[in-house]
Amino acid sequence: MPWNLWTILKNYIGKELTEIPIPFNFCEPLSMLQRLVEDYEYSEILDKAAMASDSCEQLAYVAAFTVSSYATTSNRTAKPFNPLLGETYELDRTDDLGWKCISEQVSHHPHVVAQHCESKNWICHQEFSMTSSLKGKYLQVKPLGMTHLTFLSSGNRYTWKKVTTNVNNIIFGKLWVDHHGEMEIVNHKTGEKCVLQFIPSEPFSPSKQRKVTGAVMNAKRELVWVLNGTWDNKMEASKVAEKRSQVKGKQVLETEAPVVVWQRRWPPPEAEKYYNLSEFACQLNELEEGVAPTDSRLRPDQRLMEEGLPVPQYEPIWFKKEMDTSMYPIDDSVYHLYKGKYWECKEKQNWSVCPDIF
């Protein structure tokens, strides 16, 4: 009988699904480490944000950047490979895009990825994990962990968490992905914040699909920017005018002409032949000399499933657990922070610290 997701998942309704083995025909040829690097496909938004005239405008661009990371999911329903414990992935696009990124699978139970990306204008790091469960006709994925972004010139530091994702039509019909929930992006230096609302899609109402709205507020919680758009196409930002009008005795905010703060680069028509990957995603698997022997590019296309084997304690190579002791600490949590030396080891081609994971 042909494989279908319902055949596999029907016995796991209401249970955690991250450990369920999924056949290869439901996967795409990328590791989760590589999939997370796709968050930076529109990194030029962060470069624009670094040059913003004020912190509230910068926050509007940061909000657009967070939305852009969801665009590729509009026509991709395949699952990336789970990384092996200790697997890494590097992407050095310094020459053309101005940034480089290193990711590592730092825990296997639960699955946790630590990632550090840096450019001359900003540094971004995140720790990604998730829970997933079957809710009848749809699969729900709740990301865990937080993303931290710091602009080097101003010292503005932002944090946010990803919203919930649903994979619909598990039982029958064509699979489609939707994102919903509230995302709060906070500037911990100034106290400003942006609240984004990912509105649940209504499949039979084209005007109510994939919509995102948002509001940027200053430290006094006064509205400064308004955002509107969709997570699969573009986002616009409108600055609130200083002038207020009165309608029936009530104050009405007026906005300036909207500015496009993010516009999607659509994949070519033939993308359906290769898992609907964008041009950027297709470049992630290109072989490069000098990468760590644990790099995702070097993993075999097919791997044996691990069954019931004890997993030894793993000590991450490029990240370490420590308290957030920065100038603007968020809470008392312990994070996996980048401890350096990866790029120095690559320059010297000294990978002696890497475990043999393949």
JSON list of C-alpha atoms in Angstrom, two decimals, residues 20 88 253:
[
{"chain": "A", "resi": 20, "resn": "ILE", "atom": "CA", "xyz": [8.59, 9.14, 15.26]},
{"chain": "A", "resi": 88, "resn": "THR", "atom": "CA", "xyz": [27.16, 20.98, 12.39]},
{"chain": "A", "resi": 253, "resn": "LEU", "atom": "CA", "xyz": [-4.57, 58.06, 13.95]}
]
